mmCIF file of C-alpha atoms in Angstrom:
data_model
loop_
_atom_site.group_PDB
_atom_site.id
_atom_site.type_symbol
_atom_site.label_atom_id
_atom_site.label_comp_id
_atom_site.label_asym_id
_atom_site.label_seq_id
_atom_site.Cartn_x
_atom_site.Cartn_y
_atom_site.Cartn_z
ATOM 1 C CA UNK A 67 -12.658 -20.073 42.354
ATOM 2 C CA UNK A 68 -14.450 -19.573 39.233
ATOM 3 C CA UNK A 69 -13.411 -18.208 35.832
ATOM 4 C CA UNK A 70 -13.790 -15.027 34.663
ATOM 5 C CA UNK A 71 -13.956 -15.552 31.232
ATOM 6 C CA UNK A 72 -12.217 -12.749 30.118
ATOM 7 C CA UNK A 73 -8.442 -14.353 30.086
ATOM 8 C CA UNK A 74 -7.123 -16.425 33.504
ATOM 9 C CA UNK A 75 -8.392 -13.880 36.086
ATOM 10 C CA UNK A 76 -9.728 -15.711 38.762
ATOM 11 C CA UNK A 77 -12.865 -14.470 40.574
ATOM 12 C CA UNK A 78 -13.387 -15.172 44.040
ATOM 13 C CA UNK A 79 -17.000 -16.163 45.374
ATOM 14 C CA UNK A 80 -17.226 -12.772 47.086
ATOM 15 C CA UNK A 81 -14.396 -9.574 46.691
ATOM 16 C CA UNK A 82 -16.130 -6.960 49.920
ATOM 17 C CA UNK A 83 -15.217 -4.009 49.680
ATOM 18 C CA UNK A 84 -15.585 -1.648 52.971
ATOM 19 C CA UNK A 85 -15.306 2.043 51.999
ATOM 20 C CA UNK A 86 -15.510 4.747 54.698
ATOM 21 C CA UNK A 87 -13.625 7.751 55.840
ATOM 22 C CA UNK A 88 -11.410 7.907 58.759
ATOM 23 C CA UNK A 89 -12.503 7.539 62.083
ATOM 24 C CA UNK A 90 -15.864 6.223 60.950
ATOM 25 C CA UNK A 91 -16.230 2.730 62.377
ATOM 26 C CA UNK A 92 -14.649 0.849 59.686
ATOM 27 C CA UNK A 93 -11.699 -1.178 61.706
ATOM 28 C CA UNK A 94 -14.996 -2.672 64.157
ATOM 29 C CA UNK A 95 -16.943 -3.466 60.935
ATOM 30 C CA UNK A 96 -13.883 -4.866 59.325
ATOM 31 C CA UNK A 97 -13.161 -6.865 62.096
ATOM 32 C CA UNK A 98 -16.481 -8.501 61.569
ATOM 33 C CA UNK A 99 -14.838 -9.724 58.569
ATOM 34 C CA UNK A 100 -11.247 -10.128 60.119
ATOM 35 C CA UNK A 101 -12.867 -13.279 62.670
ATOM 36 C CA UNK A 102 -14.746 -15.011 60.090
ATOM 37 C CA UNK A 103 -12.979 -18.827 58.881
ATOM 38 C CA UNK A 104 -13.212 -18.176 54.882
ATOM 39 C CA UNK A 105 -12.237 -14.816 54.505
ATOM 40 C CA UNK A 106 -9.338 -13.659 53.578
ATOM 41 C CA UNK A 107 -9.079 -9.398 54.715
ATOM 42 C CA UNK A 108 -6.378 -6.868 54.533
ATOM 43 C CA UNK A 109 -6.571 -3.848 56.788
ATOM 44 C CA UNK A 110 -5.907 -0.351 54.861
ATOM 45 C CA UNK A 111 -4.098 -1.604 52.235
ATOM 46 C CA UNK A 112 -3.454 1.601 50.747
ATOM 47 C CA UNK A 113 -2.385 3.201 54.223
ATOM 48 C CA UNK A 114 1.789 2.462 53.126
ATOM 49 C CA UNK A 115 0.761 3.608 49.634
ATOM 50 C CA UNK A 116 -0.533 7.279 51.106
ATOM 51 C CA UNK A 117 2.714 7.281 52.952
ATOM 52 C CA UNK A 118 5.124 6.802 50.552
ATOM 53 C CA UNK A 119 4.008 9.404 48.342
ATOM 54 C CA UNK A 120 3.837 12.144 51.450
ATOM 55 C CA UNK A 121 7.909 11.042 52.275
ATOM 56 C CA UNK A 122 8.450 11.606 48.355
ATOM 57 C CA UNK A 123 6.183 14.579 47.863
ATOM 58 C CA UNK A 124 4.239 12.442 45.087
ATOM 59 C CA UNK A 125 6.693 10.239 43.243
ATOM 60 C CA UNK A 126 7.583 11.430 39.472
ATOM 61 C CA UNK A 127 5.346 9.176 36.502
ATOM 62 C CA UNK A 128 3.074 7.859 39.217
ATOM 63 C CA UNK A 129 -0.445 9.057 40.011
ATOM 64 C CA UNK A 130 -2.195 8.093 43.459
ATOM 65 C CA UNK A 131 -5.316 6.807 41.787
ATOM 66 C CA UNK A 132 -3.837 4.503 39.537
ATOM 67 C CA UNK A 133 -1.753 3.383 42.149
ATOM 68 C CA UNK A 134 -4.179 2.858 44.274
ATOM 69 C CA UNK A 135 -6.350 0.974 41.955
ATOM 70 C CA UNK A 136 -3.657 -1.483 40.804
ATOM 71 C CA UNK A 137 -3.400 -2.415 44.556
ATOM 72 C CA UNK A 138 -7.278 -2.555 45.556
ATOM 73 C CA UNK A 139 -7.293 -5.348 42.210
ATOM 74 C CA UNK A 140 -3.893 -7.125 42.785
ATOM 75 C CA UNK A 141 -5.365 -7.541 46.531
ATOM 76 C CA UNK A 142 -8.955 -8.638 45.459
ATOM 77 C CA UNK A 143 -7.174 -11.165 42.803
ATOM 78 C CA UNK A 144 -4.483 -12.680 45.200
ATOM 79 C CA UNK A 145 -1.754 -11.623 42.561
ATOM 80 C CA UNK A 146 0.804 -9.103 44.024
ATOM 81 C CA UNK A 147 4.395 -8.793 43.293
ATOM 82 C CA UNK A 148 7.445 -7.983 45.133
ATOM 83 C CA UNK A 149 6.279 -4.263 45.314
ATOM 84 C CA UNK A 150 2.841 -4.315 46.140
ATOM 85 C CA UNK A 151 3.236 -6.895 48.919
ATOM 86 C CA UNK A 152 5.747 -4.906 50.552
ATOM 87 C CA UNK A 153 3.024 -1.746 50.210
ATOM 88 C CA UNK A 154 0.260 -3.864 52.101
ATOM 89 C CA UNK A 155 2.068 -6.114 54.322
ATOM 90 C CA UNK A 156 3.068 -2.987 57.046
ATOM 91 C CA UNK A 157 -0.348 -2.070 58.392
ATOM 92 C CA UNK A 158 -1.739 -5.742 57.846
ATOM 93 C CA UNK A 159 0.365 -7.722 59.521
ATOM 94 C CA UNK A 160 -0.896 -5.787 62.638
ATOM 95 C CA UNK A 161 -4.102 -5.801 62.022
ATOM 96 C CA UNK A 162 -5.156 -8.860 59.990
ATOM 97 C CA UNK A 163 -5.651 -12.380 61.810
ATOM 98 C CA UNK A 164 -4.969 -14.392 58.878
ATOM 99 C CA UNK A 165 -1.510 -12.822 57.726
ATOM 100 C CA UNK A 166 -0.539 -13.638 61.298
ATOM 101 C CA UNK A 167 -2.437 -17.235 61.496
ATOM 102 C CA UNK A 168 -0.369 -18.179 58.537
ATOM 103 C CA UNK A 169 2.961 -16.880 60.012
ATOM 104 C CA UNK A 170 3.218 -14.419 57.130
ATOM 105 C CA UNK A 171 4.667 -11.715 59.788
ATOM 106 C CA UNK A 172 7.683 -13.058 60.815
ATOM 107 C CA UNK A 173 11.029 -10.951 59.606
ATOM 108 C CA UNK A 174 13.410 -13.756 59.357
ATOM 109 C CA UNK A 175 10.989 -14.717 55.881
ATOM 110 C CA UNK A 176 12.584 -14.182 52.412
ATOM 111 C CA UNK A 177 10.681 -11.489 50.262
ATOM 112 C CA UNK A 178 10.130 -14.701 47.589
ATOM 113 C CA UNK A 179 8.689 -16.848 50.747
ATOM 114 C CA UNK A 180 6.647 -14.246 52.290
ATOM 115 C CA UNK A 181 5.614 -13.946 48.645
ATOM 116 C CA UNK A 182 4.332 -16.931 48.159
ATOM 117 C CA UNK A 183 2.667 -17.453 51.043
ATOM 118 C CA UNK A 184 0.858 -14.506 51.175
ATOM 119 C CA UNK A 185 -0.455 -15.981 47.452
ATOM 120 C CA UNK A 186 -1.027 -19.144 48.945
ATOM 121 C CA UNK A 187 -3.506 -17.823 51.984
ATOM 122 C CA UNK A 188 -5.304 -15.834 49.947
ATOM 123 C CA UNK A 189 -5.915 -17.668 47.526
ATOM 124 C CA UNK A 190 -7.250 -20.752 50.091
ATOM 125 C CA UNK A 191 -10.020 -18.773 51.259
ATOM 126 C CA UNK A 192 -13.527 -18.540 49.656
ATOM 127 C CA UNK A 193 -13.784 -14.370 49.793
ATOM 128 C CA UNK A 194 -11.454 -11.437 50.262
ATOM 129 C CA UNK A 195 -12.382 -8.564 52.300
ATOM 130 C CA UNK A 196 -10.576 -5.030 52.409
ATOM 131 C CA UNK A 197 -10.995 -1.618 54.029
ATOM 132 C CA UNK A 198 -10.591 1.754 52.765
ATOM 133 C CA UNK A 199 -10.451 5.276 53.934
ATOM 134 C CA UNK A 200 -8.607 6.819 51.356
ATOM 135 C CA UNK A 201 -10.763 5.957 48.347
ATOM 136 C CA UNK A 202 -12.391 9.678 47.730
ATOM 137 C CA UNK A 203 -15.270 8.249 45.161
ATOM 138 C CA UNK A 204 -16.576 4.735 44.736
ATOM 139 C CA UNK A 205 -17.348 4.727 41.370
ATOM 140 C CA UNK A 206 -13.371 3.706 40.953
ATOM 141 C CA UNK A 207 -14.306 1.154 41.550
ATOM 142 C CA UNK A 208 -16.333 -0.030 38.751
ATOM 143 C CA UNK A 209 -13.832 -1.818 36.469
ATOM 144 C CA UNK A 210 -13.765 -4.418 39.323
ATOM 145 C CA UNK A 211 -17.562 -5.273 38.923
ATOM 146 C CA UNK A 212 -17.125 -6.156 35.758
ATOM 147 C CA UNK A 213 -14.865 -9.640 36.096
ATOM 148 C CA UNK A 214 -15.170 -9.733 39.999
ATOM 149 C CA UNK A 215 -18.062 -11.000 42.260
ATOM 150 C CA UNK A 216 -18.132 -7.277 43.986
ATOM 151 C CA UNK A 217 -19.790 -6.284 47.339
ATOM 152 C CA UNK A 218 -19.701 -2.879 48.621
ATOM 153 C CA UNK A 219 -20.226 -1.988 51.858
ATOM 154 C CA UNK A 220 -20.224 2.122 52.279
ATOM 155 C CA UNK A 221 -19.805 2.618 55.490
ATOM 156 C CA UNK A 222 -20.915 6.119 56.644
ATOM 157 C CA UNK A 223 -21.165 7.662 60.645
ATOM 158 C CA UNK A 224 -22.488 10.737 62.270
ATOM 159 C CA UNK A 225 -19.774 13.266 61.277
ATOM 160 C CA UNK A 226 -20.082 15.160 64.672
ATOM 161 C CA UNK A 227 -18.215 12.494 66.146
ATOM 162 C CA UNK A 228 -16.445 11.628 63.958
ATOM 163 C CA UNK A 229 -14.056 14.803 63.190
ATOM 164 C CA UNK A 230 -14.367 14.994 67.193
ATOM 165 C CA UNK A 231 -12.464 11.306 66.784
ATOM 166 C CA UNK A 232 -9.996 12.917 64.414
ATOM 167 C CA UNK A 233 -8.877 15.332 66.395
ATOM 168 C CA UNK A 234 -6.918 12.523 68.441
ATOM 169 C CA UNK A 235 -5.490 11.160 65.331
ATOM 170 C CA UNK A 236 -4.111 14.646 64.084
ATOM 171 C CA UNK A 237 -2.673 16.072 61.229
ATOM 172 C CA UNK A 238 -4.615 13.924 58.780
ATOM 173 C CA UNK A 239 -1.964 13.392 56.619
ATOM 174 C CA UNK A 240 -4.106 11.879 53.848
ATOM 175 C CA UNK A 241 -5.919 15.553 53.406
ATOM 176 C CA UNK A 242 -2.674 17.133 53.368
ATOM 177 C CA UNK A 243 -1.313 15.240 50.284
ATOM 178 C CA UNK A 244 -4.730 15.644 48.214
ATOM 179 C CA UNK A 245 -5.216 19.603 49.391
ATOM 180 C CA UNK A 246 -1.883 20.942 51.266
ATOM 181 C CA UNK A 247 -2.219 21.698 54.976
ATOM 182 C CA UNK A 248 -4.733 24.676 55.298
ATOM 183 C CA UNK A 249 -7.511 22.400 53.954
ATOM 184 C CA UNK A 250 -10.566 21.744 56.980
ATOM 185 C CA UNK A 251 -10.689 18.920 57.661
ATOM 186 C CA UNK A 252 -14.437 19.179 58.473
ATOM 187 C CA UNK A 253 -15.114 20.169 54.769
ATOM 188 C CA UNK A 254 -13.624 17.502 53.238
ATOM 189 C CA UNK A 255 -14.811 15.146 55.651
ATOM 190 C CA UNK A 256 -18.578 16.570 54.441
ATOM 191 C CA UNK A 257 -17.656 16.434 50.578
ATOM 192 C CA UNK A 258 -16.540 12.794 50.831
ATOM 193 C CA UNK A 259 -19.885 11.884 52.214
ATOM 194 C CA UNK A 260 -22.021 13.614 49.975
ATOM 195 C CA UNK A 261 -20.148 12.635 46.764
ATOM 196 C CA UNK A 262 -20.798 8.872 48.010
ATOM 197 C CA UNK A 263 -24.122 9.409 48.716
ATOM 198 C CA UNK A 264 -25.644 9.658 45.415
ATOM 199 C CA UNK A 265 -24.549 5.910 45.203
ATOM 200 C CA UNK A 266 -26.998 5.252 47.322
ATOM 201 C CA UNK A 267 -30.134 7.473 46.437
ATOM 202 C CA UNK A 268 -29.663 6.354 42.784
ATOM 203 C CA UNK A 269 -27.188 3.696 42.384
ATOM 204 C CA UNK A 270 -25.817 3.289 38.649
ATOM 205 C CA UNK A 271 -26.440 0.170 36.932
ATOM 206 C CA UNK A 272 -23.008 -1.661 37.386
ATOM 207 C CA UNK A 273 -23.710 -1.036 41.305
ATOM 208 C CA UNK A 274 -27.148 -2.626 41.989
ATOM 209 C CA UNK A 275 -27.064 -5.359 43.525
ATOM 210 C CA UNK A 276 -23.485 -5.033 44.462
ATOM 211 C CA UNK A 277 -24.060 -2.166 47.331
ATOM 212 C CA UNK A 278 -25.233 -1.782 50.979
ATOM 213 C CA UNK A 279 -24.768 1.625 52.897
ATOM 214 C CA UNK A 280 -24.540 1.087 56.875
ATOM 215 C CA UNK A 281 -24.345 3.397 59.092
ATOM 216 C CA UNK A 282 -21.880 2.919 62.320
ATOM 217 C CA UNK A 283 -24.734 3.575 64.818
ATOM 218 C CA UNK A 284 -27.072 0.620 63.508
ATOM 219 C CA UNK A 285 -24.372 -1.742 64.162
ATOM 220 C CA UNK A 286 -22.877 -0.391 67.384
ATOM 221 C CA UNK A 287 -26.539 -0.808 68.876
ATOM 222 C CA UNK A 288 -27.217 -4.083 67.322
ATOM 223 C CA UNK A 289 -24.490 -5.546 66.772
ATOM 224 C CA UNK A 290 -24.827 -9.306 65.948
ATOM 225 C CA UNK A 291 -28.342 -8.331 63.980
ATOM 226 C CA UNK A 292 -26.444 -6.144 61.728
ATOM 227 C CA UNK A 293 -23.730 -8.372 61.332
ATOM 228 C CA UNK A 294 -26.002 -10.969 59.873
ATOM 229 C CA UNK A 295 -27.842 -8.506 57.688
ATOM 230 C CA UNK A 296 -24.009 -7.989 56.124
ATOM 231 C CA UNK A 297 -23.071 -11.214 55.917
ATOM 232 C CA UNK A 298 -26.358 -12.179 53.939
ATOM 233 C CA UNK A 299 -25.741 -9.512 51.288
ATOM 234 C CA UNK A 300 -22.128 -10.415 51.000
ATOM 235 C CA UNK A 301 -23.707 -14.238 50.247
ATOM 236 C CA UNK A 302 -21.775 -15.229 53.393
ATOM 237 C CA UNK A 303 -23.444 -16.748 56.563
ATOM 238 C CA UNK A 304 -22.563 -15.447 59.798
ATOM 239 C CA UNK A 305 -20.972 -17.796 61.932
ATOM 240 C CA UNK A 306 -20.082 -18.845 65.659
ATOM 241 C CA UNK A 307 -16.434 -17.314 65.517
ATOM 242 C CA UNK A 308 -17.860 -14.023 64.744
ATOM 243 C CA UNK A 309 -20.885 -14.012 67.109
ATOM 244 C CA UNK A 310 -18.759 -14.349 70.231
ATOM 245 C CA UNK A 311 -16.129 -12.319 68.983
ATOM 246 C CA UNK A 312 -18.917 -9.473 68.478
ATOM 247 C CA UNK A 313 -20.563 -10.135 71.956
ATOM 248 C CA UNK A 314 -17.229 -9.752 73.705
ATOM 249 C CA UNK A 315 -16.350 -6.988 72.222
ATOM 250 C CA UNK A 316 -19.118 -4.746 72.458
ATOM 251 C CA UNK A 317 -19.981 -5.418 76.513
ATOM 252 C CA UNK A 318 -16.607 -3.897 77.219
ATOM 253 C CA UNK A 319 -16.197 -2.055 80.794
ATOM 254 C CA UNK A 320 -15.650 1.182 79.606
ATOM 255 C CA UNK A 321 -13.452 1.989 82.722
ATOM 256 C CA UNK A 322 -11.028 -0.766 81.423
ATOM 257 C CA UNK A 323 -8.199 1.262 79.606
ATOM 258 C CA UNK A 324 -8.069 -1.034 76.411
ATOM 259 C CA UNK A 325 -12.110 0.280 75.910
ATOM 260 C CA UNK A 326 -10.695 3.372 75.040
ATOM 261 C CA UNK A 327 -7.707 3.243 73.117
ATOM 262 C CA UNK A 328 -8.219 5.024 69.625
ATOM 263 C CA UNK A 329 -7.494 2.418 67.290
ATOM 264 C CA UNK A 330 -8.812 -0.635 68.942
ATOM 265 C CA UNK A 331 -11.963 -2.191 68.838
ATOM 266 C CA UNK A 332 -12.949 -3.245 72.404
ATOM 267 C CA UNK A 333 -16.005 -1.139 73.051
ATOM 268 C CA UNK A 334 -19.139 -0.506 75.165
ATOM 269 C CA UNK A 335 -20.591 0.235 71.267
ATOM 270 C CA UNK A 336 -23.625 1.059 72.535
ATOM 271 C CA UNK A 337 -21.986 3.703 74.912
ATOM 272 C CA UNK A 338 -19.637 4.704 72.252
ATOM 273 C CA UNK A 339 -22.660 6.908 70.332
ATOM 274 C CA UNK A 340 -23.162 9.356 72.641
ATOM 275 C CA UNK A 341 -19.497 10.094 74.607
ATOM 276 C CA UNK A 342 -19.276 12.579 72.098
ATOM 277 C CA UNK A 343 -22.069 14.801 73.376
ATOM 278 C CA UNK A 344 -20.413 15.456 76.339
ATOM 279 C CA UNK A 345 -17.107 16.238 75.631
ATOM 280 C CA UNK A 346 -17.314 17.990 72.135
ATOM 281 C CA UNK A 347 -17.285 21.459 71.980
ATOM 282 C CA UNK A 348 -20.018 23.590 71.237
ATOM 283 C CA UNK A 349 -18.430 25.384 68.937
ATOM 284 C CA UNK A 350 -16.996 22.511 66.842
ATOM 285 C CA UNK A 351 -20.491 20.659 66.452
ATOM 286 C CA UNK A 352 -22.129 23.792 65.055
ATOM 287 C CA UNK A 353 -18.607 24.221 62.411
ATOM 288 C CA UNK A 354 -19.534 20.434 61.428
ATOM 289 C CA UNK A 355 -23.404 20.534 61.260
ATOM 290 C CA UNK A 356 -23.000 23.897 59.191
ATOM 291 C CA UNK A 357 -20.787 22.143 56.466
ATOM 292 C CA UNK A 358 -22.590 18.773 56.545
ATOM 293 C CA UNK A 359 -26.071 19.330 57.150
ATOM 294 C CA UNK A 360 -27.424 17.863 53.760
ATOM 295 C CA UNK A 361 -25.531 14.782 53.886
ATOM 296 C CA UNK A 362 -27.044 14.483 57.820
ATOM 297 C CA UNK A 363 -30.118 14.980 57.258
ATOM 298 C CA UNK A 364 -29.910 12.627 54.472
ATOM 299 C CA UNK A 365 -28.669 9.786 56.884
ATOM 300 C CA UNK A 366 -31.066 10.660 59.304
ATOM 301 C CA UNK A 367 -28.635 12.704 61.629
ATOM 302 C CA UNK A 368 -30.574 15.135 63.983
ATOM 303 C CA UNK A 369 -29.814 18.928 63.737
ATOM 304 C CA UNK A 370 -29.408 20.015 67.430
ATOM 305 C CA UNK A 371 -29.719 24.181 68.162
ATOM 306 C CA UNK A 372 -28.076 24.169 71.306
ATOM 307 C CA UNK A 373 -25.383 23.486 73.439
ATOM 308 C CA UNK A 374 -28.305 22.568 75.788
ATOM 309 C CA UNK A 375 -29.854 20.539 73.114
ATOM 310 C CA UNK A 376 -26.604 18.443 72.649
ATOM 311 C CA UNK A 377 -25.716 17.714 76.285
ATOM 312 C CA UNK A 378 -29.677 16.595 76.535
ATOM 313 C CA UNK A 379 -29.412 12.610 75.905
ATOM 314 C CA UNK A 380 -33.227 12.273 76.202
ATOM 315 C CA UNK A 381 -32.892 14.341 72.962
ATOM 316 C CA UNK A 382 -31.525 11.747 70.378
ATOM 317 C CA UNK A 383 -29.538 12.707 67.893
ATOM 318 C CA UNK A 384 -29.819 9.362 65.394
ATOM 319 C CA UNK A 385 -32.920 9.093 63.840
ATOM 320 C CA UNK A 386 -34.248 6.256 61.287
ATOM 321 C CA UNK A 387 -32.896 5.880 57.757
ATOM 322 C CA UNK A 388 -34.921 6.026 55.492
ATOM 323 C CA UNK A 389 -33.811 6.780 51.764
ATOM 324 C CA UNK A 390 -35.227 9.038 50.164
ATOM 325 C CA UNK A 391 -37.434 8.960 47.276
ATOM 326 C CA UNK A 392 -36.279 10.654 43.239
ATOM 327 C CA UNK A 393 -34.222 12.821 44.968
ATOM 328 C CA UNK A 394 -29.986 13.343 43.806
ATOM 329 C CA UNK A 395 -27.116 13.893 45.918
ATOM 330 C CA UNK A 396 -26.005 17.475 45.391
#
């Protein structure tokens, strides 16, 4: 742990930061974090946050943002209280290996215990490593560079797929708070990614360095290569744990049921790319690719102008990345 110099803040080797939108990839890629000795990572830490202000239609004095800053930084710093513990500790305790390593889940604990020890794990490890979907614009996160040792990894993923993926997970509550139920879904989806994309053509100064854009279908097809290639920009080196736990979990049998539960990870990953060709409607992929064609063709994602077209698998629909050059997000 180092210091900060600026007052008793402690800054952690690495604080990775994994920001996405739903359905996009980003519990596999967390995962890749969640197996690694070292790190400590919280999955969707502002998931409980979201909730509570949907049950009390947005809580009088308190704004989401803030909120949802204040968490993101008590998390990255090891330094909750009684409050924002019991906001993270829902969705992590069945997701994150480490909360349940250290026996953090168990009901019979006392708030003050389960308190301390969640202090006390975090604080052991070298780097902490959280997930988002319901951060709209990275730059809020830029107060963190500035006394952390920030790494953000923007996660992005064909959007066909993915609003076909978030049709199983519907109503997307998270849209409904920010833009009341008659909002698409599809639209938003598309805003989200193009907002975050000018973070990548031209990155403001507080970000270089400090940001990586992946895209789900370069890891799902190499897996263990892409892992590494994250690991060395986080500073981190990929080890053993995380190797096997990435080769057994992306040779799954896709007739096995657990390969195709939504929210797991066991996956042919390979496989996973194209499924959605043959079972997405025609209709639906040209609503999506009419919304979010500049962010697709930005990321490389292939226009197709037919239903013929997009049952054709010799016709592929990933293409290479390659960023483009003086060009802005708009």
């Amino acid at each position: 742990m180092l210091s900060t110099g600026r007052g008793s803040a402690p800054v952690f080797k690495k604080a990775i930061v994994i920001v996405t939108g739903k359905r996009s990839g980003s519990t596999f890629v967390g995962d890749i974090f969640n197996n690694s000795p070292g790190v400590f990572y919280l999955y969707e830490p502002l998931k409980e946050l979201m909730m509570l202000f949907i049950k009390r239609k947005n809580p009088p004095g308190s704004n989401f943002n803030e909120m949802a800053f204040s968490i993101i930084n008590n998390t990255l710093q090891c330094q909750w209280n009684k409050s924002s513990m019991g906001l993270i500790l829902k969705q992590s305790c069945v997701k994150s290996r480490i909360l349940v390593a250290c026996d953090l889940c168990r009901k019979n604990l006392s708030v003050q215990d389960r308190l301390t020890k969640l202090s006390e794990a975090c604080r052991e490890q070298d780097s902490v490593a959280i997930k988002l979907i319901r951060l709209q614009d990275i730059a809020y996160l830029e107060p963190l560079s500035y006394y952390l040792d920030l790494r953000i990894i923007h996660l992005v993923r064909d959007p066909r797929p993915t609003e076909k993926s978030r049709m199983k997970t519907r109503p997307n509550q998270d849209l409904i708070r920010r833009k009341g139920k008659t909002a698409k879904d599809e639209v938003d989806l598309c805003q989200h990614m193009q907002r975050n994309l000018q973070y990548w053509i031209k990155p403001p100064e507080w970000m270089v360095g400090k940001y990586l854009l992946v895209r789900y279908e370069d890891v799902a097809m190499n897996p263990v290569q892409k892992a590494a290639e994250i690991y060395n920009f986080v500073g981190l080196s990929l080890n053993d744990n995380v190797t096997k736990w990435l080769i057994k979990n992306t040779q799954c049998n896709s007739t096995i049921e657990i390969c195709n539960k939504a929210f797991g990870t066991f996956r042919n990953t390979s496989a996973v790319i194209n499924r959605w060709r043959d079972v997405m409607s025609w209709s639906l992929v040209k609503r999506v690719q009419s919304v979010c064609k500049a962010p697709m063709n930005l990321l490389g994602y292939r226009i197709v102008k037919s239903e013929n077209d997009l049952r054709n698998l010799s016709i592929d629909t990933v293409g290479p990345l390659t960023k483009p050059a003086n060009q802005t997000a708009t």
